[in-house]
Amino acid sequence: MVGGRSDDGKKMAAPKLSRKKLVELLRSEFPEASHALGRYRIEKVWHGGCRVRLPFHERTLRPGGTIAGPVMMGLADFTMYVAVLSAIGWVPLAVTTNLAINFLKKPAPRDLIAEARLLKLGKRLAVGEVAIRSDGQSDLLAHVTATYSIPAGS
Amino acid sequence: MVGGRSDDGKKMAAPKLSRKKLVELLRSEFPEASHALGRYRIEKVWHGGCRVRLPFHERTLRPGGTIAGPVMMGLADFTMYVAVLSAIGWVPLAVTTNLAINFLKKPAPRDLIAEARLLKLGKRLAVGEVAIRSDGQSDLLAHVTATYSIPAGS
Amino acid sequence: MVGGRSDDGKKMAAPKLSRKKLVELLRSEFPEASHALGRYRIEKVWHGGCRVRLPFHERTLRPGGTIAGPVMMGLADFTMYVAVLSAIGWVPLAVTTNLAINFLKKPAPRDLIAEARLLKLGKRLAVGEVAIRSDGQSDLLAHVTATYSIPAGS
Amino acid sequence: MVGGRSDDGKKMAAPKLSRKKLVELLRSEFPEASHALGRYRIEKVWHGGCRVRLPFHERTLRPGGTIAGPVMMGLADFTMYVAVLSAIGWVPLAVTTNLAINFLKKPAPRDLIAEARLLKLGKRLAVGEVAIRSDGQSDLLAHVTATYSIPAGS
């Protein structure tokens, strides 16, 4: 694994971009897009990984009271993006080439917590996984793997 | 294949729910969620497939001028949902269990056109694929496969 | 789409390597590996696509009389490999980076027919889909999407 | 997570089938198929997870000296199957519905070690992930997610 996990007690390497710097850059460079910070809260960043919170909002519900799938897909994609930048620095044009999500459990009406870690960091591709949970709960709601393509010369 | 394709000249079977009926039900039952109609326009529905348009909006752009990935993921998920309902009738609690997307080409700043067709329709699972293109263009922007779980007794 | 389909009546572009040449090269260069021809029969090759047959053999059965999943995964990977070479020429070190398969129907004890076509052919990545059927039947047994990484300078 | 990991020091729950019993059943019931033990060595089984070794063999190489992708796909599928049986007992007709693999690193010519753990164990579906490494090395060679369908009434 490239990245440490936030919860395993291992010492984690410093990210190439601090949490503060990342937040500044995302705010100034992505004013409108889904990769904008929007409602996402970057809670922690380390080399090859990060944790992002999405506060609960009723608008994200679908019938049956569950949080809509695309909300989790967007959160996973953003969290993976931050994990990639934490390892390669500010390369905003890195783009997702592939994302696969398994929905495992109906989410509770609570904040979502996504944690990403890179499984591979190559020159051209970065591959990682993202675990999504309800705040304060250990069961997985969704598991995601994603690949980002890193522009040549980055 | 379960569903015909809208563009192949074959006669397509009638859907279990007409386009008009589907639009009514989605409007009344999903007032706020991502599966709500929102900005989606269901253009055509047949048994096991459908075509959905997402009008272009600047808010969906990310730096570099491309439409954000999660916008396409949400569109694909919705389009697949409509294709499932077209084949099984109004079973709103059908839920996505797995979705995999390959991003193939940078989208132009135009409407997105998504076309879904079911590859399998079982008692418990429906599997389909979704092709996303820019309006009026033949190249694929993204290709999606997704699985929906159908509640028992539906 | 990059490749035409063998069954849609459109004129297909000539492949970069003829079927005959491909078979010769695979035989001489892959004497032992899974990418060797082994029991695979390349039936048709066009630019960006191909059709491959795997003759039925009892050894590939699993309990219940169905053909084992890994047999179909190996067939899909090989078929996609041939489709990539048909479009870029003899670049044997192209490698799979991602493969996703949906198993749709229990195979009959018959030959398997796999048909691949490229969805995207870029400088660094080729993405395609593979449909697997039982010989003489129209239902899909499995649907595969796969990405190959193309070595720089190929 | 349903299953503990073999390497995290947590106490793991007992599997529904012991390693010894599983090996006996697989040997007697799958005499010829890919789910047969074949060259696979089940090294450890716990509730919701297991570790399987595939001894190195030159026949599995492809040009460039790397182990062929389908060898890893077959190993992952088998390992996931054992993990499912460890949690639900002897239900041999459980079948893979979806498998997605990311190839991360060129394998060394050594034994492969696959470790599976379930991410979800439902009544109808079990979802898990498999990590594949070269024996004695920590880097991932491949990461797999897979879904098994559990027959009704099991």
Coordinates of C-alpha atoms in Angstrom, one line a residue:
Chain A
M1 CA 0.0 0.0 0.0
V2 CA 1.1 3.5 -0.8
G3 CA -0.8 5.3 1.9
G4 CA -1.1 4.6 5.6
R5 CA -4.5 4.4 7.1
S6 CA -5.7 7.0 9.5
D7 CA -6.8 4.5 12.0
D8 CA -4.1 1.9 12.2
G9 CA -1.7 3.6 14.5
K10 CA 1.1 3.6 12.0
K11 CA 3.0 6.8 11.5
M12 CA 1.9 8.4 8.3
A13 CA 4.1 10.2 5.9
A14 CA 3.5 13.9 5.4
P15 CA 1.3 14.8 2.3
K16 CA 2.8 16.8 -0.5
L17 CA 0.1 19.4 0.1
S18 CA -1.2 20.2 3.6
R19 CA -4.8 20.1 4.3
K20 CA -4.9 23.9 4.6
K21 CA -3.2 24.4 1.3
L22 CA -5.4 21.9 -0.5
V23 CA -8.5 23.6 0.9
E24 CA -7.3 27.0 -0.3
L25 CA -6.4 25.7 -3.8
L26 CA -9.7 23.9 -4.2
R27 CA -11.7 26.9 -3.1
S28 CA -9.9 29.2 -5.6
E29 CA -9.6 26.9 -8.5
F30 CA -12.9 25.0 -8.5
P31 CA -15.5 27.6 -7.8
E32 CA -18.4 25.8 -9.3
A33 CA -17.7 22.2 -10.1
S34 CA -18.3 19.0 -8.3
H35 CA -14.7 19.0 -7.3
A36 CA -15.2 22.2 -5.5
L37 CA -15.3 21.8 -1.8
G38 CA -19.0 22.5 -1.8
R39 CA -20.3 20.8 1.3
Y40 CA -17.3 18.5 1.6
R41 CA -15.1 18.9 4.7
I42 CA -11.6 17.6 4.4
E43 CA -10.8 16.4 7.9
K44 CA -7.4 14.9 7.5
V45 CA -4.8 14.5 4.8
W46 CA -1.7 12.3 4.8
H47 CA 0.6 11.0 2.1
G48 CA -1.6 8.8 -0.1
G49 CA -4.8 9.2 1.8
C50 CA -7.4 11.4 3.4
R51 CA -10.7 11.5 5.3
V52 CA -13.6 13.7 4.1
R53 CA -17.0 14.4 5.8
L54 CA -20.2 15.1 4.0
P55 CA -22.7 16.7 6.5
F56 CA -26.2 15.2 6.4
H57 CA -28.7 17.2 4.4
E58 CA -32.3 16.1 3.7
R59 CA -32.0 17.0 0.1
T60 CA -29.7 14.0 -0.4
L61 CA -32.4 11.5 0.6
R62 CA -34.3 9.2 -1.7
P63 CA -37.6 7.4 -1.0
G64 CA -37.2 4.9 1.8
G65 CA -35.1 7.5 3.7
T66 CA -31.8 6.4 2.3
I67 CA -29.1 8.7 1.0
A68 CA -29.0 8.6 -2.8
G69 CA -26.3 6.6 -4.5
P70 CA -24.9 9.4 -6.6
V71 CA -24.2 11.4 -3.4
M72 CA -21.9 8.6 -2.3
M73 CA -20.3 8.3 -5.8
G74 CA -19.6 12.0 -5.9
L75 CA -18.1 11.9 -2.4
A76 CA -15.9 8.9 -3.3
D77 CA -14.6 10.6 -6.4
F78 CA -13.8 13.8 -4.6
T79 CA -12.1 11.9 -1.7
M80 CA -10.0 9.9 -4.1
Y81 CA -9.0 13.1 -5.9
V82 CA -7.8 14.6 -2.7
A83 CA -5.8 11.4 -1.9
V84 CA -4.1 11.6 -5.3
L85 CA -3.2 15.3 -4.8
S86 CA -1.9 14.5 -1.4
A87 CA 0.7 12.2 -3.0
I88 CA 1.5 14.0 -6.3
G89 CA 1.0 17.6 -5.3
W90 CA -1.2 20.1 -7.1
V91 CA -2.0 18.5 -10.5
P92 CA -5.6 19.6 -10.9
L93 CA -6.0 18.0 -14.3
A94 CA -5.7 14.5 -13.0
V95 CA -8.9 12.8 -14.1
T96 CA -10.8 9.7 -13.2
T97 CA -10.6 7.0 -15.8
N98 CA -12.5 4.3 -13.9
L99 CA -14.6 4.1 -10.8
A100 CA -16.4 1.1 -9.4
I101 CA -18.7 1.2 -6.4
N102 CA -20.4 -1.6 -4.4
F103 CA -23.3 -0.4 -2.3
L104 CA -23.3 -2.5 0.9
K105 CA -25.8 -1.1 3.4
K106 CA -28.6 1.4 3.5
P107 CA -27.2 4.6 4.9
A108 CA -28.6 6.1 8.1
P109 CA -29.7 9.8 7.9
R110 CA -26.3 10.9 9.3
D111 CA -23.1 12.5 8.1
L112 CA -21.1 10.4 5.6
I113 CA -17.4 9.8 6.3
A114 CA -15.2 8.7 3.4
E115 CA -11.7 7.5 3.8
A116 CA -9.4 7.0 0.8
R117 CA -6.0 5.4 0.4
L118 CA -3.9 4.8 -2.7
L119 CA -3.2 1.2 -3.6
K120 CA -0.8 2.1 -6.3
L121 CA 0.9 5.4 -7.3
G122 CA 2.5 5.1 -10.7
K123 CA 3.8 7.7 -13.2
R124 CA 0.7 7.5 -15.3
L125 CA -2.0 5.9 -13.1
A126 CA -3.0 6.1 -9.5
V127 CA -5.3 3.5 -8.1
G128 CA -7.1 3.7 -4.8
E129 CA -9.9 2.5 -2.6
V130 CA -12.5 4.5 -0.7
A131 CA -14.5 3.3 2.3
I132 CA -17.7 5.1 3.1
R133 CA -19.4 4.9 6.5
S134 CA -22.0 6.7 8.5
D135 CA -20.5 8.9 11.2
G136 CA -19.7 6.9 14.3
Q137 CA -20.5 3.5 12.8
S138 CA -18.1 0.8 11.7
D139 CA -20.1 -1.0 9.0
L140 CA -19.3 -0.1 5.5
L141 CA -22.0 1.7 3.5
A142 CA -20.1 1.5 0.2
H143 CA -16.7 0.4 -1.1
V144 CA -15.1 2.1 -4.1
T145 CA -12.1 1.5 -6.3
A146 CA -11.0 4.2 -8.6
T147 CA -8.2 5.0 -11.1
Y148 CA -6.9 8.5 -11.9
S149 CA -4.9 9.3 -14.9
I150 CA -1.9 11.6 -14.2
P151 CA -1.1 14.0 -17.0
A152 CA 2.4 13.5 -18.6
G153 CA 5.0 15.8 -17.2
S154 CA 3.3 16.4 -13.9
Chain B
M1 CA -30.1 -8.8 -24.7
V2 CA -33.4 -8.0 -22.9
G3 CA -34.0 -4.5 -24.4
G4 CA -33.9 -3.4 -27.9
R5 CA -31.9 -0.4 -28.8
S6 CA -33.5 2.8 -29.8
D7 CA -31.3 3.2 -32.8
D8 CA -31.1 -0.2 -34.4
G9 CA -34.3 -0.2 -36.3
K10 CA -35.7 -3.3 -34.6
K11 CA -39.2 -3.1 -33.3
M12 CA -39.1 -2.6 -29.6
A13 CA -41.4 -4.1 -27.1
A14 CA -43.7 -1.7 -25.1
P15 CA -42.5 -0.7 -21.7
K16 CA -44.4 -1.8 -18.6
L17 CA -44.7 1.9 -17.8
S18 CA -45.2 4.6 -20.5
R19 CA -42.9 7.6 -20.5
K20 CA -45.7 9.8 -19.4
K21 CA -46.6 7.6 -16.5
L22 CA -43.0 7.3 -15.4
V23 CA -42.5 11.0 -15.4
E24 CA -45.7 11.5 -13.3
L25 CA -44.6 8.9 -10.7
L26 CA -41.1 10.2 -10.4
R27 CA -42.3 13.7 -10.0
S28 CA -44.8 12.8 -7.2
E29 CA -42.7 10.2 -5.4
F30 CA -39.1 11.6 -5.6
P31 CA -39.6 15.3 -4.9
E32 CA -36.1 15.9 -3.6
A33 CA -33.7 13.1 -4.3
S34 CA -31.2 12.5 -7.0
H35 CA -33.7 10.0 -8.5
A36 CA -36.1 12.9 -8.9
L37 CA -36.4 14.1 -12.4
G38 CA -34.6 17.3 -11.5
R39 CA -33.0 18.5 -14.7
Y40 CA -33.2 15.1 -16.4
R41 CA -35.5 14.8 -19.5
I42 CA -36.7 11.3 -20.2
E43 CA -36.9 11.3 -24.0
K44 CA -37.9 7.8 -24.9
V45 CA -38.8 4.6 -23.0
W46 CA -39.0 1.1 -24.3
H47 CA -39.1 -2.4 -22.7
G48 CA -35.7 -2.7 -21.1
G49 CA -34.2 0.6 -22.1
C50 CA -34.5 4.3 -22.4
R51 CA -32.9 7.5 -23.4
V52 CA -32.4 10.5 -21.1
R53 CA -31.1 14.0 -21.8
L54 CA -29.3 16.2 -19.3
P55 CA -29.3 19.8 -20.6
F56 CA -26.0 21.6 -20.4
H57 CA -25.4 23.9 -17.5
E58 CA -22.2 25.8 -16.6
R59 CA -22.5 24.6 -13.0
T60 CA -21.5 21.1 -14.0
L61 CA -18.2 22.2 -15.4
R62 CA -14.8 21.5 -13.8
P63 CA -11.5 23.2 -14.5
G64 CA -10.4 22.5 -18.1
G65 CA -14.0 23.1 -19.2
T66 CA -15.0 19.5 -18.9
I67 CA -18.3 18.2 -17.4
A68 CA -17.6 16.7 -13.9
G69 CA -17.5 13.0 -13.6
P70 CA -20.1 12.7 -10.8
V71 CA -22.6 14.4 -13.1
M72 CA -22.2 11.6 -15.6
M73 CA -22.4 9.0 -12.8
G74 CA -25.6 10.4 -11.5
L75 CA -27.1 10.5 -15.0
A76 CA -26.1 6.9 -15.7
D77 CA -27.6 5.7 -12.4
F78 CA -30.8 7.5 -13.1
T79 CA -31.0 6.3 -16.7
M80 CA -30.4 2.7 -15.6
Y81 CA -33.1 3.1 -12.9
V82 CA -35.6 4.2 -15.6
A83 CA -34.6 1.2 -17.8
V84 CA -35.2 -1.2 -14.9
L85 CA -38.7 0.3 -14.1
S86 CA -39.5 0.1 -17.8
A87 CA -39.1 -3.6 -17.6
I88 CA -40.5 -4.5 -14.1
G89 CA -43.0 -1.7 -13.6
W90 CA -43.2 0.7 -10.7
V91 CA -40.8 -0.8 -8.0
P92 CA -39.3 2.4 -6.6
L93 CA -37.3 0.5 -4.0
A94 CA -35.1 -1.2 -6.5
V95 CA -31.6 -0.1 -5.5
T96 CA -28.2 0.0 -7.2
T97 CA -25.8 -2.7 -5.8
N98 CA -22.9 -2.1 -8.2
L99 CA -21.9 0.5 -10.7
A100 CA -18.8 0.7 -12.8
I101 CA -17.9 3.6 -15.1
N102 CA -15.2 4.1 -17.6
F103 CA -14.6 7.7 -18.6
L104 CA -13.5 7.7 -22.2
K105 CA -13.4 11.2 -23.6
K106 CA -13.6 14.7 -22.3
P107 CA -17.1 16.0 -22.7
A108 CA -17.9 19.0 -24.8
P109 CA -19.9 21.8 -23.2
R110 CA -23.2 20.4 -24.6
D111 CA -26.2 18.4 -23.5
L112 CA -25.4 14.8 -22.4
I113 CA -27.4 12.0 -23.9
A114 CA -27.5 8.7 -21.9
E115 CA -29.0 5.5 -23.3
A116 CA -29.5 2.4 -21.2
R117 CA -30.4 -1.1 -22.0
L118 CA -30.7 -4.2 -19.8
L119 CA -28.3 -7.0 -20.4
K120 CA -30.1 -9.3 -18.0
L121 CA -33.4 -9.2 -16.2
G122 CA -33.6 -11.8 -13.4
K123 CA -35.9 -12.2 -10.5
R124 CA -33.4 -10.7 -8.0
L125 CA -31.0 -8.7 -10.2
A126 CA -31.1 -6.6 -13.3
V127 CA -27.9 -5.8 -15.1
G128 CA -27.5 -3.2 -17.7
E129 CA -25.2 -0.9 -19.6
V130 CA -25.4 2.8 -20.2
A131 CA -23.7 4.8 -23.0
I132 CA -23.2 8.5 -22.5
R133 CA -22.5 10.8 -25.5
S134 CA -22.6 14.5 -26.2
D135 CA -25.7 15.6 -28.1
G136 CA -25.2 15.0 -31.8
Q137 CA -21.9 13.2 -31.5
S138 CA -21.2 9.5 -31.9
D139 CA -18.1 9.0 -29.7
L140 CA -18.7 7.6 -26.3
L141 CA -17.9 9.9 -23.4
A142 CA -18.5 7.2 -20.8
H143 CA -19.6 3.6 -20.6
V144 CA -21.3 2.3 -17.5
T145 CA -22.4 -1.1 -16.3
A146 CA -24.7 -1.3 -13.3
T147 CA -26.6 -3.9 -11.3
Y148 CA -30.0 -3.2 -9.5
S149 CA -31.4 -5.4 -6.8
I150 CA -35.1 -6.1 -7.1
P151 CA -36.9 -6.4 -3.8
A152 CA -38.5 -9.9 -3.2
G153 CA -42.2 -10.0 -4.1
S154 CA -42.0 -7.2 -6.6
Chain C
M1 CA -16.9 3.5 -31.0
V2 CA -13.6 2.6 -32.4
G3 CA -14.4 -0.8 -33.8
G4 CA -17.3 -1.9 -36.0
R5 CA -19.2 -5.0 -34.9
S6 CA -19.0 -8.2 -36.8
D7 CA -22.7 -8.5 -36.9
D8 CA -24.1 -5.1 -37.8
G9 CA -23.6 -5.1 -41.5
K10 CA -21.4 -2.0 -41.5
K11 CA -18.2 -2.2 -43.5
M12 CA -15.3 -2.7 -41.1
A13 CA -11.9 -1.2 -41.4
A14 CA -8.9 -3.6 -41.9
P15 CA -7.0 -4.6 -38.8
K16 CA -3.4 -3.6 -38.4
L17 CA -2.5 -7.3 -38.2
S18 CA -4.4 -9.9 -40.2
R19 CA -5.9 -12.9 -38.4
K20 CA -3.2 -15.1 -40.0
K21 CA -0.3 -12.9 -38.9
L22 CA -1.7 -12.6 -35.3
V23 CA -2.0 -16.3 -35.0
E24 CA 1.6 -16.8 -36.1
L25 CA 2.9 -14.2 -33.8
L26 CA 1.0 -15.5 -30.8
R27 CA 2.1 -19.1 -31.5
S28 CA 5.7 -18.2 -31.7
E29 CA 5.9 -15.6 -28.9
F30 CA 3.6 -17.0 -26.2
P31 CA 4.4 -20.6 -26.1
E32 CA 3.3 -21.3 -22.6
A33 CA 1.2 -18.5 -21.2
S34 CA -2.5 -17.9 -20.9
H35 CA -2.1 -15.4 -23.8
A36 CA -0.9 -18.3 -25.9
L37 CA -3.5 -19.5 -28.3
G38 CA -4.0 -22.7 -26.3
R39 CA -7.4 -23.8 -27.1
Y40 CA -8.6 -20.4 -28.3
R41 CA -9.6 -20.1 -32.0
I42 CA -9.4 -16.6 -33.4
E43 CA -12.3 -16.7 -35.9
K44 CA -12.4 -13.1 -37.2
V45 CA -10.3 -9.9 -36.7
W46 CA -11.2 -6.4 -37.8
H47 CA -9.9 -3.0 -36.8
G48 CA -10.7 -2.6 -33.1
G49 CA -12.5 -5.9 -32.6
C50 CA -12.5 -9.7 -33.0
R51 CA -14.3 -12.9 -32.4
V52 CA -12.8 -15.8 -30.5
R53 CA -14.2 -19.3 -30.0
L54 CA -13.4 -21.6 -27.0
P55 CA -14.4 -25.2 -27.8
F56 CA -16.2 -26.9 -25.1
H57 CA -14.3 -29.2 -22.8
E58 CA -15.6 -31.1 -19.8
R59 CA -12.6 -30.0 -17.8
T60 CA -14.0 -26.5 -17.7
L61 CA -17.2 -27.5 -15.9
R62 CA -18.0 -26.9 -12.3
P63 CA -20.6 -28.5 -10.2
G64 CA -24.1 -27.9 -11.5
G65 CA -22.8 -28.4 -15.0
T66 CA -21.9 -24.8 -15.6
I67 CA -18.7 -23.6 -17.2
A68 CA -16.4 -22.1 -14.5
G69 CA -16.2 -18.3 -14.2
P70 CA -12.4 -18.1 -14.6
V71 CA -12.7 -19.8 -17.9
M72 CA -14.8 -16.9 -19.1
M73 CA -12.5 -14.3 -17.5
G74 CA -9.5 -15.8 -19.3
L75 CA -11.3 -15.9 -22.6
A76 CA -12.5 -12.3 -22.2
D77 CA -9.0 -11.1 -21.4
F78 CA -7.5 -12.9 -24.4
T79 CA -10.2 -11.6 -26.7
M80 CA -9.7 -8.0 -25.6
Y81 CA -6.0 -8.5 -26.1
V82 CA -6.5 -9.5 -29.7
A83 CA -8.8 -6.6 -30.2
V84 CA -6.2 -4.2 -28.9
L85 CA -3.5 -5.7 -31.1
S86 CA -5.8 -5.5 -34.1
A87 CA -5.9 -1.7 -33.7
I88 CA -2.3 -0.9 -32.6
G89 CA -0.3 -3.6 -34.2
W90 CA 2.1 -6.1 -32.5
V91 CA 2.7 -4.5 -29.1
P92 CA 2.9 -7.7 -27.0
L93 CA 3.7 -5.9 -23.8
A94 CA 0.3 -4.2 -23.6
V95 CA -1.1 -5.2 -20.2
T96 CA -4.5 -5.3 -18.6
T97 CA -4.9 -2.7 -15.9
N98 CA -8.6 -3.3 -15.1
L99 CA -11.2 -5.9 -15.9
A100 CA -14.7 -6.1 -14.7
I101 CA -17.1 -8.9 -15.5
N102 CA -20.8 -9.4 -14.9
F103 CA -22.0 -13.0 -15.1
L104 CA -25.5 -13.0 -16.5
K105 CA -26.5 -16.5 -17.3
K106 CA -25.5 -20.1 -16.6
P107 CA -23.6 -21.3 -19.6
A108 CA -24.7 -24.3 -21.5
P109 CA -22.2 -27.1 -22.1
R110 CA -21.3 -25.7 -25.5
D111 CA -18.5 -23.7 -27.2
L112 CA -18.1 -20.2 -25.9
I113 CA -18.1 -17.3 -28.4
A114 CA -16.5 -14.0 -27.3
E115 CA -16.7 -10.9 -29.3
A116 CA -14.6 -7.8 -28.3
R117 CA -14.8 -4.2 -29.6
L118 CA -12.8 -1.2 -28.5
L119 CA -14.8 1.7 -26.9
K120 CA -11.8 3.9 -26.8
L121 CA -8.3 3.8 -28.3
G122 CA -6.0 6.4 -26.8
K123 CA -2.3 6.8 -26.7
R124 CA -1.9 5.3 -23.3
L125 CA -5.1 3.4 -22.7
A126 CA -7.5 1.2 -24.7
V127 CA -10.9 0.4 -23.3
G128 CA -13.2 -2.2 -24.7
E129 CA -16.1 -4.5 -24.0
V130 CA -16.4 -8.2 -24.5
A131 CA -19.7 -10.1 -24.9
I132 CA -19.6 -13.8 -24.3
R133 CA -22.4 -16.2 -25.6
S134 CA -22.9 -19.9 -26.0
D135 CA -22.4 -20.9 -29.6
G136 CA -25.6 -20.4 -31.6
Q137 CA -27.4 -18.5 -28.8
S138 CA -28.2 -14.9 -28.6
D139 CA -28.4 -14.4 -24.8
L140 CA -25.4 -13.0 -23.1
L141 CA -23.6 -15.3 -20.6
A142 CA -21.2 -12.6 -19.5
H143 CA -20.4 -9.0 -20.2
V144 CA -16.9 -7.6 -19.6
T145 CA -15.2 -4.2 -19.7
A146 CA -11.4 -4.1 -19.7
T147 CA -8.7 -1.5 -19.9
Y148 CA -5.3 -2.2 -21.5
S149 CA -2.2 0.1 -20.9
I150 CA -0.2 0.7 -24.0
P151 CA 3.6 1.1 -23.4
A152 CA 5.0 4.5 -24.2
G153 CA 6.6 4.7 -27.7
S154 CA 4.5 1.9 -29.1
Chain D
M1 CA -16.4 -5.4 8.0
V2 CA -17.7 -8.8 8.4
G3 CA -14.4 -10.6 8.5
G4 CA -11.3 -10.0 10.6
R5 CA -8.0 -9.8 8.8
S6 CA -5.4 -12.5 9.4
D7 CA -2.7 -9.9 10.0
D8 CA -4.2 -7.4 12.3
G9 CA -3.9 -9.1 15.6
K10 CA -7.6 -9.0 16.3
K11 CA -9.2 -12.2 17.5
M12 CA -11.1 -13.8 14.6
A13 CA -14.3 -15.6 14.8
A14 CA -14.3 -19.3 14.0
P15 CA -15.4 -20.2 10.5
K16 CA -18.5 -22.2 9.8
L17 CA -16.3 -24.8 8.1
S18 CA -12.9 -25.6 9.3
R19 CA -10.0 -25.5 6.9
K20 CA -9.7 -29.2 7.0
K21 CA -13.4 -29.8 6.3
L22 CA -13.4 -27.3 3.4
V23 CA -10.4 -29.0 1.8
E24 CA -12.2 -32.4 2.1
L25 CA -15.4 -31.1 0.6
L26 CA -13.7 -29.2 -2.3
R27 CA -11.6 -32.3 -3.1
S28 CA -14.6 -34.6 -3.2
E29 CA -17.1 -32.3 -4.9
F30 CA -15.1 -30.3 -7.4
P31 CA -12.9 -33.0 -8.9
E32 CA -12.2 -31.2 -12.2
A33 CA -13.4 -27.6 -12.2
S34 CA -11.5 -24.4 -11.5
H35 CA -13.0 -24.3 -8.1
A36 CA -11.3 -27.6 -7.4
L37 CA -8.3 -27.2 -5.2
G38 CA -6.0 -27.9 -8.1
R39 CA -2.7 -26.2 -7.2
Y40 CA -4.3 -23.9 -4.6
R41 CA -3.3 -24.3 -1.0
I42 CA -5.8 -23.0 1.6
E43 CA -3.5 -21.8 4.3
K44 CA -5.9 -20.3 6.8
V45 CA -9.6 -19.9 7.2
W46 CA -11.5 -17.6 9.6
H47 CA -15.1 -16.4 9.7
G48 CA -15.5 -14.2 6.6
G49 CA -12.0 -14.5 5.3
C50 CA -9.1 -16.8 4.3
R51 CA -5.6 -16.9 2.8
V52 CA -4.7 -19.0 -0.2
R53 CA -1.3 -19.7 -1.8
L54 CA -0.7 -20.5 -5.4
P55 CA 2.8 -22.0 -5.8
F56 CA 4.8 -20.6 -8.6
H57 CA 4.9 -22.5 -11.9
E58 CA 6.7 -21.5 -15.1
R59 CA 3.6 -22.4 -17.1
T60 CA 1.8 -19.4 -15.6
L61 CA 4.3 -16.9 -17.1
R62 CA 3.6 -14.6 -20.0
P63 CA 6.2 -12.8 -22.1
G64 CA 8.2 -10.3 -20.1
G65 CA 8.4 -12.9 -17.3
T66 CA 5.2 -11.8 -15.5
I67 CA 2.4 -14.1 -14.2
A68 CA -0.6 -14.0 -16.5
G69 CA -3.6 -11.9 -15.5
P70 CA -6.1 -14.8 -15.7
V71 CA -4.0 -16.7 -13.2
M72 CA -4.6 -14.0 -10.7
M73 CA -8.3 -13.7 -11.6
G74 CA -8.9 -17.4 -11.1
L75 CA -7.0 -17.3 -7.8
A76 CA -9.1 -14.3 -6.6
D77 CA -12.3 -15.9 -7.5
F78 CA -11.4 -19.1 -5.7
T79 CA -10.2 -17.3 -2.6
M80 CA -13.4 -15.2 -2.5
Y81 CA -15.4 -18.4 -2.8
V82 CA -13.7 -20.0 0.2
A83 CA -14.3 -16.8 2.2
V84 CA -18.0 -16.9 1.4
L85 CA -18.2 -20.6 2.4
S86 CA -16.3 -19.8 5.6
A87 CA -19.2 -17.5 6.6
I88 CA -22.3 -19.3 5.3
G89 CA -21.2 -23.0 5.4
W90 CA -21.2 -25.5 2.6
V91 CA -23.3 -23.8 -0.1
P92 CA -21.4 -25.0 -3.2
L93 CA -23.9 -23.4 -5.7
A94 CA -23.1 -19.9 -4.6
V95 CA -22.0 -18.2 -7.8
T96 CA -20.0 -15.1 -8.7
T97 CA -22.2 -12.4 -10.2
N98 CA -19.6 -9.6 -10.5
L99 CA -15.8 -9.5 -10.3
A100 CA -13.6 -6.4 -10.8
I101 CA -9.8 -6.5 -10.7
N102 CA -7.2 -3.8 -10.8
F103 CA -3.7 -5.0 -11.8
L104 CA -1.2 -2.9 -9.8
K105 CA 2.2 -4.3 -10.2
K106 CA 4.1 -6.8 -12.3
P107 CA 4.3 -10.0 -10.3
A108 CA 7.7 -11.5 -9.5
P109 CA 8.3 -15.2 -10.4
R110 CA 7.2 -16.3 -6.9
D111 CA 4.3 -17.9 -5.1
L112 CA 1.1 -15.8 -5.1
I113 CA -0.6 -15.1 -1.8
A114 CA -4.3 -14.1 -1.9
E115 CA -6.2 -12.9 1.1
A116 CA -10.0 -12.4 1.0
R117 CA -12.3 -10.8 3.5
L118 CA -16.0 -10.1 3.2
L119 CA -17.2 -6.5 3.2
K120 CA -20.9 -7.5 3.4
L121 CA -22.7 -10.7 4.1
G122 CA -26.4 -10.4 3.2
K123 CA -29.1 -13.0 2.7
R124 CA -28.8 -12.8 -1.1
L125 CA -25.4 -11.3 -1.8
A126 CA -22.0 -11.5 -0.3
V127 CA -19.4 -8.8 -1.3
G128 CA -15.7 -9.0 -0.6
E129 CA -12.3 -7.9 -1.5
V130 CA -9.2 -9.9 -2.3
A131 CA -5.6 -8.6 -2.0
I132 CA -2.9 -10.5 -4.0
R133 CA 0.7 -10.2 -3.2
S134 CA 4.0 -12.0 -4.1
D135 CA 5.1 -14.3 -1.2
G136 CA 7.1 -12.3 1.3
Q137 CA 6.3 -8.9 -0.2
S138 CA 4.0 -6.2 1.0
D139 CA 3.1 -4.4 -2.2
L140 CA -0.1 -5.3 -3.8
L141 CA 0.0 -7.0 -7.2
A142 CA -3.7 -6.9 -7.7
H143 CA -6.9 -5.8 -5.9
V144 CA -10.2 -7.5 -6.5
T145 CA -13.8 -6.9 -5.4
A146 CA -16.3 -9.6 -6.1
T147 CA -20.0 -10.4 -5.4
Y148 CA -21.4 -13.8 -4.9
S149 CA -25.1 -14.6 -5.2
I150 CA -26.3 -16.9 -2.4
P151 CA -29.1 -19.3 -3.5
A152 CA -32.4 -18.8 -1.7
G153 CA -33.0 -21.1 1.2
S154 CA -29.3 -21.7 1.9

